[in-house]
Amino acid sequence: SQQGEEDPQALSIQEGENATMNCSYKTSINNLQWYRQNSGRGLVHLILIRSNEREKHSGRLRVTLDTSKKSSSLLITASRAADTASYFCATDEGIQGAQKLVFGQGTRLTINP
Amino acid sequence: DTAVSQTPKYLVTQMGNDKSIKCEQNLGHDTMYWYKQDSKKFLKIMFSYNNKELIINETVPNRFSPKSPDKAHLNLHINSLELGDSAVYFCASSQEVLAGGPASTDTQYFGPGTRLTVL
């Protein structure tokens, strides 16, 4: 079953602006991860936040996690044209030996030059 | 030096045929996965193998049979292809043998995908 709901489904902003994407999930998790998918390509891991963390930064990325609300947000600051892609959150519900990533439906981000 | 590779990249075939997709990773990872991404970009896990052992088997028709000859390879064979099988199939791998537990901080590395079109 689909775990994550992402909001918005599509986002179009001007280069240099900040982009915020939200993700909600339903069950308890080990961690939550964000991935990027460029058109016609595979997914690339961006950042992971553990269930006992509230905020994490990586370069221009900032991720927050609120386990009480079962939600996460991804902020991309000072956006660039190369950030144009689909962004997916994924929750890890895995068992020993393998992750079981359950993905949201993604946010399509378009950065206009 | 591609980390996770899949062949073929595109596969067009007739309904009822049997086809295979191959996946190889040169990262030395213990765990490999198959995902299906439908036309709405919804990505769903199908299978996972850890060191050649099946760990995750989601509700997938038994026409789909994964095979892992060694921990660097996880192939997907599909029998009697149906129109609804049309999708992009992604292979992925991850390192941590203990992946999946509460302490897991592992991430997955994805292949470029195989676009399967069933006519």
Short mmCIF file of C-alpha atoms in Angstrom, two decimals, chain A residues 26-100:
data_model
loop_
_atom_site.label_atom_id
_atom_site.label_comp_id
_atom_site.label_asym_id
_atom_site.label_seq_id
_atom_site.Cartn_x
_atom_site.Cartn_y
_atom_site.Cartn_z
CA LYS A 26 0.78 6.54 8.13
CA THR A 27 2.74 4.01 10.17
CA SER A 28 5.75 4.00 12.47
CA ILE A 29 9.07 4.23 10.69
CA ASN A 30 12.78 3.50 11.15
CA ASN A 31 13.80 6.47 9.09
CA LEU A 32 12.58 8.67 6.28
CA GLN A 33 14.54 9.33 3.12
CA TRP A 34 14.27 11.75 0.22
CA TYR A 35 15.20 10.80 -3.32
CA ARG A 36 15.42 12.74 -6.56
CA GLN A 37 14.52 11.38 -9.97
CA ASN A 38 15.49 13.20 -13.12
CA SER A 39 13.34 12.52 -16.15
CA GLY A 40 14.02 9.07 -17.57
CA ARG A 41 16.57 8.21 -14.89
CA GLY A 42 16.82 6.20 -11.72
CA LEU A 43 16.40 7.59 -8.23
CA VAL A 44 19.25 9.26 -6.43
CA HIS A 45 19.40 9.38 -2.65
CA LEU A 46 19.48 12.90 -1.20
CA ILE A 47 19.19 12.70 2.55
CA LEU A 48 18.10 10.40 5.36
CA ILE A 49 16.61 11.43 8.67
CA ARG A 50 16.23 8.95 11.49
CA SER A 51 13.05 8.63 13.50
CA ASN A 52 14.72 10.19 16.56
CA GLU A 53 15.95 13.24 14.64
CA ARG A 54 13.96 16.40 14.03
CA GLU A 55 16.03 18.28 11.47
CA LYS A 56 18.91 17.60 9.16
CA HIS A 57 20.91 19.65 6.68
CA SER A 58 22.94 18.74 3.63
CA GLY A 59 24.21 21.59 1.47
CA ARG A 60 21.16 23.46 0.17
CA LEU A 61 18.81 20.80 1.53
CA ARG A 62 17.00 20.95 4.84
CA VAL A 63 14.77 18.14 6.01
CA THR A 64 12.48 18.16 9.01
CA LEU A 65 10.65 15.26 10.59
CA ASP A 66 7.69 15.43 12.95
CA THR A 67 6.86 11.92 14.10
CA SER A 68 3.90 13.11 16.16
CA LYS A 69 2.28 14.44 12.99
CA LYS A 70 3.80 11.74 10.81
CA SER A 71 5.11 14.32 8.40
CA SER A 72 8.34 15.54 6.85
CA SER A 73 9.36 18.45 4.70
CA LEU A 74 12.18 19.00 2.24
CA LEU A 75 13.41 22.52 1.66
CA ILE A 76 15.71 23.33 -1.24
CA THR A 77 17.19 26.80 -0.87
CA ALA A 78 18.45 29.03 -3.68
CA SER A 79 17.03 26.73 -6.35
CA ARG A 80 18.85 26.12 -9.63
CA ALA A 81 17.63 24.94 -13.02
CA ALA A 82 19.44 21.64 -12.37
CA ASP A 83 17.12 21.01 -9.40
CA THR A 84 14.28 20.38 -11.85
CA ALA A 85 13.23 16.79 -11.12
CA SER A 86 10.71 14.69 -9.23
CA TYR A 87 11.28 14.35 -5.51
CA PHE A 88 10.11 11.37 -3.52
CA CYS A 89 9.95 10.72 0.18
CA ALA A 90 10.30 7.14 1.31
CA THR A 91 9.73 5.61 4.71
CA ASP A 92 11.71 2.61 5.83
CA GLU A 93 9.50 -0.09 7.31
CA GLY A 94 12.07 -2.79 6.73
CA ILE A 95 12.80 -6.00 8.53
CA GLN A 96 16.20 -7.38 9.41
CA GLY A 97 18.15 -8.02 6.25
CA ALA A 98 16.44 -5.61 3.91
CA GLN A 99 15.00 -2.16 3.84
CA LYS A 100 11.40 -1.90 2.80
#
